PDB file of C-alpha atoms in Angstrom:
ATOM      1  CA  MET A   1     100.737 117.527  93.874  1.00 51.00           C
ATOM      2  CA  PRO A   2     101.156 116.505  97.624  1.00 60.00           C
ATOM      3  CA  ASN A   3     102.961 113.548  98.105  1.00 66.00           C
ATOM      4  CA  TYR A   4     101.479 111.746 100.179  1.00 77.00           C
ATOM      5  CA  ILE A   5     102.267 108.671 101.451  1.00 91.00           C
ATOM      6  CA  SER A   6     100.533 105.320 102.475  1.00 94.00           C
ATOM      7  CA  GLU A   7     100.973 102.623 105.637  1.00 95.00           C
ATOM      8  CA  ALA A   8     101.992 100.014 102.559  1.00 96.00           C
ATOM      9  CA  LYS A   9     104.523 102.514 101.420  1.00 97.00           C
ATOM     10  CA  ILE A  10     105.868 103.389 104.542  1.00 97.00           C
ATOM     11  CA  GLU A  11     105.989  99.185 105.493  1.00 97.00           C
ATOM     12  CA  GLU A  12     108.059  98.914 102.353  1.00 97.00           C
ATOM     13  CA  LEU A  13     110.695 101.959 102.794  1.00 98.00           C
ATOM     14  CA  GLU A  14     110.699 100.812 106.604  1.00 97.00           C
ATOM     15  CA  LEU A  15     112.447  97.510 104.762  1.00 97.00           C
ATOM     16  CA  LEU A  16     113.958  98.812 102.803  1.00 98.00           C
ATOM     17  CA  ALA A  17     116.379 100.943 105.064  1.00 98.00           C
ATOM     18  CA  ASN A  18     117.130  98.213 106.801  1.00 97.00           C
ATOM     19  CA  ASN A  19     118.076  96.623 103.466  1.00 98.00           C
ATOM     20  CA  ALA A  20     120.197  99.724 103.080  1.00 98.00           C
ATOM     21  CA  ARG A  21     121.383  98.878 107.017  1.00 98.00           C
ATOM     22  CA  GLU A  22     123.139  95.487 106.020  1.00 98.00           C
ATOM     23  CA  LEU A  23     124.136  96.223 102.315  1.00 98.00           C
ATOM     24  CA  LEU A  24     126.865  98.867 104.319  1.00 98.00           C
ATOM     25  CA  ILE A  25     128.177  97.193 106.853  1.00 97.00           C
ATOM     26  CA  GLU A  26     129.231  94.850 104.157  1.00 97.00           C
ATOM     27  CA  MET A  27     130.673  97.734 102.200  1.00 97.00           C
ATOM     28  CA  LEU A  28     132.323  99.261 105.232  1.00 97.00           C
ATOM     29  CA  THR A  29     133.566  95.900 106.427  1.00 96.00           C
ATOM     30  CA  GLU A  30     135.203  94.842 102.939  1.00 96.00           C
ATOM     31  CA  ALA A  31     136.954  98.892 102.070  1.00 95.00           C
ATOM     32  CA  GLY A  32     138.229  98.521 106.124  1.00 95.00           C
ATOM     33  CA  SER A  33     137.756 101.880 106.615  1.00 94.00           C
ATOM     34  CA  GLY A  34     134.884 104.728 106.442  1.00 94.00           C
ATOM     35  CA  HIS A  35     132.284 106.151 108.551  1.00 94.00           C
ATOM     36  CA  THR A  36     129.437 103.977 109.878  1.00 96.00           C
ATOM     37  CA  ALA A  37     127.443 105.818 113.089  1.00 96.00           C
ATOM     38  CA  GLY A  38     126.264 108.502 110.562  1.00 97.00           C
ATOM     39  CA  PRO A  39     125.196 106.647 107.477  1.00 97.00           C
ATOM     40  CA  LEU A  40     123.477 103.613 109.734  1.00 98.00           C
ATOM     41  CA  GLY A  41     121.474 106.532 111.104  1.00 98.00           C
ATOM     42  CA  MET A  42     120.593 108.264 108.111  1.00 98.00           C
ATOM     43  CA  ALA A  43     119.376 105.429 106.075  1.00 98.00           C
ATOM     44  CA  ASP A  44     115.521 105.677 107.117  1.00 98.00           C
ATOM     45  CA  ILE A  45     115.753 108.919 105.388  1.00 99.00           C
ATOM     46  CA  PHE A  46     118.111 108.516 102.493  1.00 99.00           C
ATOM     47  CA  THR A  47     115.758 105.525 101.577  1.00 99.00           C
ATOM     48  CA  ALA A  48     112.358 108.150 101.756  1.00 98.00           C
ATOM     49  CA  MET A  49     114.451 110.684 100.316  1.00 99.00           C
ATOM     50  CA  TYR A  50     115.463 108.175  96.508  1.00 99.00           C
ATOM     51  CA  PHE A  51     112.508 106.348  97.026  1.00 98.00           C
ATOM     52  CA  HIS A  52     109.194 108.593  97.961  1.00 98.00           C
ATOM     53  CA  VAL A  53     110.879 111.979  98.191  1.00 98.00           C
ATOM     54  CA  LEU A  54     113.454 113.033  95.115  1.00 98.00           C
ATOM     55  CA  LYS A  55     112.264 114.126  91.198  1.00 97.00           C
ATOM     56  CA  HIS A  56     114.975 111.999  89.686  1.00 98.00           C
ATOM     57  CA  ASP A  57     116.086 109.723  87.240  1.00 98.00           C
ATOM     58  CA  PRO A  58     118.419 106.657  87.543  1.00 98.00           C
ATOM     59  CA  LYS A  59     118.905 106.444  83.604  1.00 97.00           C
ATOM     60  CA  ASN A  60     118.916 109.651  83.250  1.00 97.00           C
ATOM     61  CA  PRO A  61     121.453 111.057  86.067  1.00 96.00           C
ATOM     62  CA  MET A  62     121.846 114.391  84.760  1.00 94.00           C
ATOM     63  CA  TRP A  63     117.851 115.350  83.989  1.00 95.00           C
ATOM     64  CA  GLU A  64     117.651 118.990  83.614  1.00 92.00           C
ATOM     65  CA  GLU A  65     114.692 118.979  86.003  1.00 93.00           C
ATOM     66  CA  ARG A  66     115.481 116.628  88.507  1.00 96.00           C
ATOM     67  CA  ASP A  67     115.980 117.664  91.902  1.00 98.00           C
ATOM     68  CA  ARG A  68     119.240 118.358  93.717  1.00 98.00           C
ATOM     69  CA  LEU A  69     120.404 116.466  96.589  1.00 98.00           C
ATOM     70  CA  ILE A  70     123.273 118.295  98.235  1.00 98.00           C
ATOM     71  CA  LEU A  71     125.571 116.638 101.176  1.00 98.00           C
ATOM     72  CA  SER A  72     127.578 118.427 102.279  1.00 98.00           C
ATOM     73  CA  ASN A  73     128.960 115.939 105.286  1.00 96.00           C
ATOM     74  CA  GLY A  74     130.242 114.114 102.922  1.00 94.00           C
ATOM     75  CA  HIS A  75     131.946 111.284 105.046  1.00 95.00           C
ATOM     76  CA  ILE A  76     128.132 109.339 105.079  1.00 97.00           C
ATOM     77  CA  CYS A  77     127.924 109.191 101.456  1.00 97.00           C
ATOM     78  CA  PRO A  78     128.245 105.254 101.869  1.00 97.00           C
ATOM     79  CA  ILE A  79     124.739 105.648 102.426  1.00 98.00           C
ATOM     80  CA  ARG A  80     124.414 107.741  99.577  1.00 98.00           C
ATOM     81  CA  TYR A  81     125.903 105.003  97.567  1.00 98.00           C
ATOM     82  CA  VAL A  82     124.020 102.363  99.144  1.00 99.00           C
ATOM     83  CA  THR A  83     120.443 104.312  98.475  1.00 99.00           C
ATOM     84  CA  MET A  84     121.546 105.348  95.118  1.00 99.00           C
ATOM     85  CA  ALA A  85     122.442 101.608  94.287  1.00 98.00           C
ATOM     86  CA  MET A  86     119.407 100.003  94.859  1.00 99.00           C
ATOM     87  CA  ALA A  87     117.034 103.473  93.446  1.00 98.00           C
ATOM     88  CA  GLY A  88     119.565 102.015  90.103  1.00 98.00           C
ATOM     89  CA  TYR A  89     122.107 104.048  89.050  1.00 98.00           C
ATOM     90  CA  PHE A  90     124.546 101.673  89.655  1.00 98.00           C
ATOM     91  CA  PRO A  91     125.255  98.165  89.903  1.00 98.00           C
ATOM     92  CA  ILE A  92     124.772  96.857  94.159  1.00 98.00           C
ATOM     93  CA  GLU A  93     128.208  94.526  93.130  1.00 98.00           C
ATOM     94  CA  GLU A  94     129.868  97.617  92.673  1.00 98.00           C
ATOM     95  CA  LEU A  95     129.850  98.835  96.990  1.00 98.00           C
ATOM     96  CA  LYS A  96     132.170  96.625  97.489  1.00 97.00           C
ATOM     97  CA  THR A  97     134.823  98.989  95.720  1.00 98.00           C
ATOM     98  CA  LEU A  98     134.202 101.720  97.955  1.00 97.00           C
ATOM     99  CA  ARG A  99     137.184 103.195  98.538  1.00 95.00           C
ATOM    100  CA  LYS A 100     139.484 100.824  96.393  1.00 95.00           C
ATOM    101  CA  PHE A 101     141.799 102.880  93.991  1.00 93.00           C
ATOM    102  CA  GLY A 102     139.928 103.741  90.628  1.00 93.00           C
ATOM    103  CA  THR A 103     136.718 103.966  92.146  1.00 96.00           C
ATOM    104  CA  ARG A 104     133.991 105.974  91.382  1.00 97.00           C
ATOM    105  CA  LEU A 105     132.456 105.616  94.935  1.00 96.00           C
ATOM    106  CA  GLN A 106     135.696 107.652  96.447  1.00 94.00           C
ATOM    107  CA  GLY A 107     135.561 107.735 100.730  1.00 91.00           C
ATOM    108  CA  HIS A 108     133.704 111.807  99.905  1.00 93.00           C
ATOM    109  CA  PRO A 109     132.141 111.497  96.443  1.00 92.00           C
ATOM    110  CA  GLU A 110     133.421 113.629  93.527  1.00 93.00           C
ATOM    111  CA  ARG A 111     130.841 114.695  90.781  1.00 93.00           C
ATOM    112  CA  GLU A 112     133.212 113.981  88.260  1.00 91.00           C
ATOM    113  CA  ARG A 113     133.286 110.495  89.107  1.00 92.00           C
ATOM    114  CA  LEU A 114     129.813 109.184  89.625  1.00 95.00           C
ATOM    115  CA  PRO A 115     126.769 110.399  87.540  1.00 93.00           C
ATOM    116  CA  GLY A 116     124.097 111.389  89.918  1.00 95.00           C
ATOM    117  CA  VAL A 117     126.137 113.490  92.642  1.00 96.00           C
ATOM    118  CA  GLU A 118     125.487 116.836  92.220  1.00 96.00           C
ATOM    119  CA  THR A 119     128.825 118.278  93.872  1.00 95.00           C
ATOM    120  CA  THR A 120     132.039 117.484  95.314  1.00 94.00           C
ATOM    121  CA  SER A 121     131.890 116.813  99.093  1.00 90.00           C
ATOM    122  CA  GLY A 122     134.930 117.735 101.319  1.00 78.00           C
ATOM    123  CA  PRO A 123     135.588 120.663 103.963  1.00 87.00           C
ATOM    124  CA  LEU A 124     132.467 120.371 106.540  1.00 92.00           C
ATOM    125  CA  GLY A 125     130.570 123.469 106.005  1.00 94.00           C
ATOM    126  CA  SER A 126     130.755 124.071 101.949  1.00 95.00           C
ATOM    127  CA  GLY A 127     127.062 121.842 101.544  1.00 97.00           C
ATOM    128  CA  LEU A 128     124.875 125.122 102.949  1.00 98.00           C
ATOM    129  CA  GLY A 129     126.027 127.508 100.269  1.00 98.00           C
ATOM    130  CA  GLN A 130     126.438 125.609  97.471  1.00 97.00           C
ATOM    131  CA  ALA A 131     122.842 124.449  98.094  1.00 98.00           C
ATOM    132  CA  ALA A 132     121.707 128.469  98.116  1.00 98.00           C
ATOM    133  CA  GLY A 133     123.472 129.162  95.133  1.00 98.00           C
ATOM    134  CA  TYR A 134     121.975 126.063  93.311  1.00 96.00           C
ATOM    135  CA  ALA A 135     118.516 127.343  94.634  1.00 97.00           C
ATOM    136  CA  TYR A 136     119.197 131.150  93.670  1.00 97.00           C
ATOM    137  CA  ALA A 137     120.399 130.094  90.366  1.00 94.00           C
ATOM    138  CA  ALA A 138     117.182 128.051  89.955  1.00 93.00           C
ATOM    139  CA  ARG A 139     114.371 130.942  90.570  1.00 91.00           C
ATOM    140  CA  MET A 140     116.308 132.900  87.745  1.00 90.00           C
ATOM    141  CA  ASP A 141     116.387 130.637  85.470  1.00 84.00           C
ATOM    142  CA  VAL A 142     112.506 130.460  86.082  1.00 78.00           C
ATOM    143  CA  ASN A 143     112.013 133.996  85.874  1.00 73.00           C
ATOM    144  CA  ASN A 144     114.158 134.118  82.729  1.00 72.00           C
ATOM    145  CA  HIS A 145     112.911 130.324  81.179  1.00 60.00           C
ATOM    146  CA  SER A 146     111.509 130.502  77.436  1.00 50.00           C
ATOM    147  CA  ALA A 147     109.926 126.857  75.841  1.00 49.00           C
ATOM    148  CA  ASP A 148     112.715 126.910  73.699  1.00 49.00           C
ATOM    149  CA  SER A 149     115.812 128.423  75.592  1.00 52.00           C
ATOM    150  CA  GLY A 150     116.847 124.234  75.642  1.00 52.00           C
ATOM    151  CA  ARG A 151     117.568 124.875  80.083  1.00 56.00           C
ATOM    152  CA  SER A 152     116.154 124.108  83.034  1.00 58.00           C
ATOM    153  CA  SER A 153     112.804 125.609  83.360  1.00 62.00           C
ATOM    154  CA  GLY A 154     114.664 125.869  87.303  1.00 68.00           C
ATOM    155  CA  GLN A 155     111.143 124.268  88.788  1.00 86.00           C
ATOM    156  CA  PHE A 156     112.917 121.784  91.131  1.00 94.00           C
ATOM    157  CA  ARG A 157     114.128 121.538  94.399  1.00 97.00           C
ATOM    158  CA  VAL A 158     117.550 121.526  96.082  1.00 98.00           C
ATOM    159  CA  TYR A 159     117.959 118.780  99.194  1.00 99.00           C
ATOM    160  CA  CYS A 160     120.740 120.144 101.292  1.00 99.00           C
ATOM    161  CA  PHE A 161     121.929 117.554 104.164  1.00 99.00           C
ATOM    162  CA  MET A 162     124.357 118.546 107.206  1.00 98.00           C
ATOM    163  CA  SER A 163     125.841 117.073 109.917  1.00 97.00           C
ATOM    164  CA  ASP A 164     124.774 118.672 113.108  1.00 97.00           C
ATOM    165  CA  GLY A 165     128.430 118.825 113.662  1.00 96.00           C
ATOM    166  CA  GLU A 166     129.276 121.436 111.022  1.00 96.00           C
ATOM    167  CA  GLN A 167     126.733 123.522 112.384  1.00 97.00           C
ATOM    168  CA  GLU A 168     130.143 124.588 114.261  1.00 96.00           C
ATOM    169  CA  ALA A 169     131.401 126.216 110.838  1.00 96.00           C
ATOM    170  CA  GLY A 170     131.229 129.721 110.052  1.00 96.00           C
ATOM    171  CA  ALA A 171     130.488 129.201 106.511  1.00 97.00           C
ATOM    172  CA  THR A 172     127.063 127.477 107.782  1.00 98.00           C
ATOM    173  CA  TRP A 173     125.929 130.754 108.773  1.00 98.00           C
ATOM    174  CA  GLU A 174     126.803 132.612 106.369  1.00 98.00           C
ATOM    175  CA  SER A 175     124.977 130.461 103.855  1.00 98.00           C
ATOM    176  CA  ALA A 176     121.897 130.484 106.280  1.00 99.00           C
ATOM    177  CA  MET A 177     121.938 134.098 106.067  1.00 98.00           C
ATOM    178  CA  PHE A 178     121.770 134.537 102.635  1.00 98.00           C
ATOM    179  CA  ALA A 179     119.191 132.177 102.253  1.00 98.00           C
ATOM    180  CA  GLY A 180     117.242 133.178 104.944  1.00 98.00           C
ATOM    181  CA  LYS A 181     117.393 137.021 103.305  1.00 98.00           C
ATOM    182  CA  ASN A 182     116.537 136.081  99.493  1.00 98.00           C
ATOM    183  CA  ARG A 183     114.058 134.291 100.824  1.00 98.00           C
ATOM    184  CA  LEU A 184     115.099 130.602  99.104  1.00 98.00           C
ATOM    185  CA  SER A 185     111.263 128.897  99.041  1.00 97.00           C
ATOM    186  CA  ASN A 186     113.149 126.213  97.143  1.00 97.00           C
ATOM    187  CA  LEU A 187     115.410 125.291  99.212  1.00 98.00           C
ATOM    188  CA  THR A 188     114.977 122.380 102.294  1.00 99.00           C
ATOM    189  CA  ALA A 189     117.907 121.674 104.735  1.00 99.00           C
ATOM    190  CA  VAL A 190     118.121 118.827 107.204  1.00 99.00           C
ATOM    191  CA  ILE A 191     120.709 118.503 109.639  1.00 99.00           C
ATOM    192  CA  ASP A 192     121.430 115.450 110.889  1.00 98.00           C
ATOM    193  CA  ARG A 193     120.715 115.985 114.587  1.00 98.00           C
ATOM    194  CA  ASN A 194     122.821 112.633 115.942  1.00 97.00           C
ATOM    195  CA  ASN A 195     124.476 114.597 119.276  1.00 97.00           C
ATOM    196  CA  ILE A 196     128.224 113.413 118.304  1.00 95.00           C
ATOM    197  CA  GLN A 197     130.851 114.387 116.124  1.00 94.00           C
ATOM    198  CA  ILE A 198     134.597 112.463 116.166  1.00 89.00           C
ATOM    199  CA  ASP A 199     136.010 113.626 119.225  1.00 90.00           C
ATOM    200  CA  GLY A 200     133.052 113.056 121.305  1.00 92.00           C
ATOM    201  CA  MET A 201     128.997 114.700 122.114  1.00 94.00           C
ATOM    202  CA  THR A 202     128.725 117.950 120.466  1.00 94.00           C
ATOM    203  CA  GLU A 203     127.530 119.611 123.307  1.00 95.00           C
ATOM    204  CA  ASN A 204     130.774 119.112 125.253  1.00 96.00           C
ATOM    205  CA  ILE A 205     132.375 119.998 121.930  1.00 95.00           C
ATOM    206  CA  MET A 206     130.921 123.037 120.981  1.00 96.00           C
ATOM    207  CA  PRO A 207     127.317 123.350 122.039  1.00 96.00           C
ATOM    208  CA  LEU A 208     124.828 124.152 119.421  1.00 96.00           C
ATOM    209  CA  GLU A 209     121.425 124.891 121.536  1.00 97.00           C
ATOM    210  CA  PRO A 210     118.933 126.325 121.100  1.00 97.00           C
ATOM    211  CA  LEU A 211     119.381 125.203 117.102  1.00 98.00           C
ATOM    212  CA  ARG A 212     115.408 125.832 116.567  1.00 98.00           C
ATOM    213  CA  VAL A 213     115.798 129.323 117.597  1.00 98.00           C
ATOM    214  CA  LYS A 214     118.850 130.178 115.653  1.00 98.00           C
ATOM    215  CA  TYR A 215     118.041 129.116 112.719  1.00 99.00           C
ATOM    216  CA  GLU A 216     114.289 131.273 113.096  1.00 98.00           C
ATOM    217  CA  ALA A 217     116.265 134.173 113.372  1.00 98.00           C
ATOM    218  CA  PHE A 218     117.677 133.902 110.116  1.00 98.00           C
ATOM    219  CA  ASN A 219     114.444 133.736 108.604  1.00 98.00           C
ATOM    220  CA  TRP A 220     114.189 129.928 108.297  1.00 99.00           C
ATOM    221  CA  HIS A 221     110.753 127.730 108.452  1.00 99.00           C
ATOM    222  CA  VAL A 222     112.195 125.203 110.891  1.00 99.00           C
ATOM    223  CA  LEU A 223     110.774 121.791 111.749  1.00 99.00           C
ATOM    224  CA  GLU A 224     111.743 118.737 114.103  1.00 98.00           C
ATOM    225  CA  VAL A 225     110.944 115.089 113.001  1.00 98.00           C
ATOM    226  CA  ASP A 226     112.712 112.008 114.461  1.00 98.00           C
ATOM    227  CA  GLY A 227     114.459 110.914 111.933  1.00 98.00           C
ATOM    228  CA  HIS A 228     113.677 107.211 111.650  1.00 98.00           C
ATOM    229  CA  ASN A 229     109.883 107.932 111.722  1.00 98.00           C
ATOM    230  CA  ILE A 230     109.733 108.055 107.484  1.00 98.00           C
ATOM    231  CA  GLU A 231     105.543 109.496 107.756  1.00 98.00           C
ATOM    232  CA  GLN A 232     106.712 112.372 109.579  1.00 98.00           C
ATOM    233  CA  PHE A 233     109.858 113.482 107.780  1.00 98.00           C
ATOM    234  CA  VAL A 234     107.595 112.734 104.533  1.00 98.00           C
ATOM    235  CA  ASP A 235     105.210 114.967 106.258  1.00 98.00           C
ATOM    236  CA  ALA A 236     107.719 117.716 106.942  1.00 98.00           C
ATOM    237  CA  VAL A 237     109.353 117.079 103.316  1.00 98.00           C
ATOM    238  CA  GLU A 238     105.721 118.108 102.117  1.00 97.00           C
ATOM    239  CA  GLN A 239     105.276 120.888 104.875  1.00 97.00           C
ATOM    240  CA  ALA A 240     108.650 122.866 103.470  1.00 98.00           C
ATOM    241  CA  LYS A 241     106.618 122.416  99.877  1.00 96.00           C
ATOM    242  CA  ALA A 242     104.057 124.764 100.898  1.00 95.00           C
ATOM    243  CA  ILE A 243     106.134 127.303 102.507  1.00 95.00           C
ATOM    244  CA  TYR A 244     106.281 130.428 101.188  1.00 90.00           C
ATOM    245  CA  GLU A 245     109.192 133.231 101.365  1.00 93.00           C
ATOM    246  CA  LYS A 246     111.734 131.218 103.131  1.00 97.00           C
ATOM    247  CA  PRO A 247     113.645 128.400 103.337  1.00 98.00           C
ATOM    248  CA  THR A 248     112.981 125.330 105.265  1.00 99.00           C
ATOM    249  CA  ILE A 249     114.618 123.329 107.919  1.00 99.00           C
ATOM    250  CA  ILE A 250     114.344 119.686 109.043  1.00 99.00           C
ATOM    251  CA  ILE A 251     115.794 119.324 112.388  1.00 99.00           C
ATOM    252  CA  ALA A 252     116.086 114.711 111.605  1.00 98.00           C
ATOM    253  CA  HIS A 253     116.792 113.720 115.597  1.00 98.00           C
ATOM    254  CA  THR A 254     118.763 110.462 114.751  1.00 98.00           C
ATOM    255  CA  ILE A 255     120.770 107.540 116.530  1.00 98.00           C
ATOM    256  CA  PRO A 256     123.915 107.234 115.282  1.00 97.00           C
ATOM    257  CA  GLY A 257     124.846 103.923 114.702  1.00 96.00           C
ATOM    258  CA  LYS A 258     120.802 102.805 114.494  1.00 97.00           C
ATOM    259  CA  GLY A 259     120.104  99.332 114.515  1.00 96.00           C
ATOM    260  CA  VAL A 260     123.378  97.828 116.136  1.00 96.00           C
ATOM    261  CA  ASP A 261     123.151  98.117 120.167  1.00 96.00           C
ATOM    262  CA  PHE A 262     126.510  98.408 120.396  1.00 95.00           C
ATOM    263  CA  MET A 263     127.445 101.326 118.615  1.00 96.00           C
ATOM    264  CA  GLU A 264     124.246 103.712 119.048  1.00 96.00           C
ATOM    265  CA  PHE A 265     125.253 107.144 121.082  1.00 93.00           C
ATOM    266  CA  ASP A 266     128.875 106.161 120.435  1.00 93.00           C
ATOM    267  CA  TYR A 267     131.077 108.345 118.811  1.00 93.00           C
ATOM    268  CA  LEU A 268     134.222 105.670 118.970  1.00 93.00           C
ATOM    269  CA  TRP A 269     131.795 104.860 115.931  1.00 94.00           C
ATOM    270  CA  HIS A 270     131.908 108.167 113.879  1.00 94.00           C
ATOM    271  CA  GLY A 271     134.441 107.480 111.952  1.00 92.00           C
ATOM    272  CA  ASN A 272     135.013 103.842 112.382  1.00 94.00           C
ATOM    273  CA  PRO A 273     134.204 100.698 110.425  1.00 94.00           C
ATOM    274  CA  PRO A 274     133.620  97.254 112.000  1.00 94.00           C
ATOM    275  CA  GLY A 275     136.505  95.078 112.886  1.00 94.00           C
ATOM    276  CA  THR A 276     138.388  97.667 113.534  1.00 95.00           C
ATOM    277  CA  VAL A 277     137.253  99.432 116.848  1.00 93.00           C
ATOM    278  CA  LYS A 278     139.444  98.087 119.825  1.00 91.00           C
ATOM    279  CA  ASN A 279     138.546 100.409 122.997  1.00 85.00           C
ATOM    280  CA  ASP A 280     134.888 100.005 122.761  1.00 90.00           C
ATOM    281  CA  PRO A 281     133.629  97.697 126.191  1.00 90.00           C
ATOM    282  CA  ASP A 282     130.268  96.983 124.499  1.00 90.00           C
ATOM    283  CA  ALA A 283     131.462  96.006 121.282  1.00 94.00           C
ATOM    284  CA  PRO A 284     132.115  92.246 120.816  1.00 93.00           C
ATOM    285  CA  PRO A 285     135.793  91.169 119.580  1.00 93.00           C
ATOM    286  CA  LEU A 286     137.106  92.720 116.193  1.00 95.00           C
ATOM    287  CA  GLU A 287     136.601  89.705 114.134  1.00 94.00           C
ATOM    288  CA  ARG A 288     133.064  89.209 115.123  1.00 95.00           C
ATOM    289  CA  GLN A 289     132.366  92.953 115.223  1.00 96.00           C
ATOM    290  CA  ALA A 290     130.786  92.889 111.583  1.00 96.00           C
ATOM    291  CA  GLU A 291     128.824  89.425 111.878  1.00 96.00           C
ATOM    292  CA  GLU A 292     127.353  90.723 115.117  1.00 96.00           C
ATOM    293  CA  ALA A 293     126.141  93.817 113.748  1.00 96.00           C
ATOM    294  CA  LEU A 294     124.920  91.713 110.456  1.00 96.00           C
ATOM    295  CA  ARG A 295     123.155  89.062 112.966  1.00 96.00           C
ATOM    296  CA  GLN A 296     121.340  92.555 114.581  1.00 96.00           C
ATOM    297  CA  LEU A 297     120.285  93.774 111.330  1.00 95.00           C
ATOM    298  CA  ARG A 298     118.463  90.996 109.892  1.00 93.00           C
ATOM    299  CA  THR A 299     116.662  89.927 113.284  1.00 88.00           C
ATOM    300  CA  LEU A 300     115.373  93.349 113.512  1.00 72.00           C
ATOM    301  CA  GLY A 301     117.292  93.066 116.901  1.00 60.00           C
ATOM    302  CA  GLY A 302     116.221  89.618 118.025  1.00 53.00           C
ATOM    303  CA  LYS A 303     112.587  90.990 116.690  1.00 54.00           C
ATOM    304  CA  ILE A 304     113.023  88.120 114.137  1.00 50.00           C
ATOM    305  CA  LYS A 305     114.275  84.435 114.776  1.00 49.00           C
ATOM    306  CA  SER A 306     116.968  83.747 112.370  1.00 46.00           C
ATOM    307  CA  GLU A 307     116.826  80.441 110.786  1.00 46.00           C
ATOM    308  CA  HIS A 308     119.992  79.601 112.558  1.00 43.00           C
ATOM    309  CA  GLU A 309     117.957  80.005 115.588  1.00 45.00           C
TER     310      GLU A 309
END
């Protein structure tokens, strides 16, 4: 049944996404390390996933019929941790343990440490192959399932999140070829097309365009959306469910550092948290970076007057 979304639900998700961004800044500031730009840019999409799209149960993370979310670009895991905590997988207070010794919240997610994480993220370019394997195995389970087998029926979807920078990895295209050849229509991939990577702009380092045409040539159904328009994203996810005999890829155009003006579209914030970027002429002094980021998020960039104004 289509998972339609109402105006009221969209407004609720937008507020949750902004709350997620605030928690993200607090979490990264406490950790003193971690990635900022990508997680801020993907807050709307991860909020939509955990609060509307995914078939999942935070109280039973290993539920056999859950949808599988594979995070290939594991460095943006702070936004996954935040939305998982908000959804009830673990206490929000635990977010302050990011990257600390003994924590479940590693700098890249580890499957064995945190229930609800499907794979251990590491080298960029690995996730699409893992996701294609899940989707292929799920289809086998559908074909071989019997009610008394005790195994998954395979009636779930696999979602794979990737960065645009990892489209430079050869393994990504081997996996794209495999998924297209095997017509894995139960697989939906999402590319965070924010145009930055750790060393600069993607089109300067290794041009990716025409990205859409490349995936179409590999037998994928391709959709492009504004990654900050929750309605557009949800509609694309629903369209993907209706596509037969092709995997779908959603190219989500996002703003890295979304919501904080001195972080937006600036690759210096790709792998640095507030309080650490010295050579950004547009940023406040180190000691004020987190405070200013939170001020902008809490007032929606000045659209809401704070209680102190």
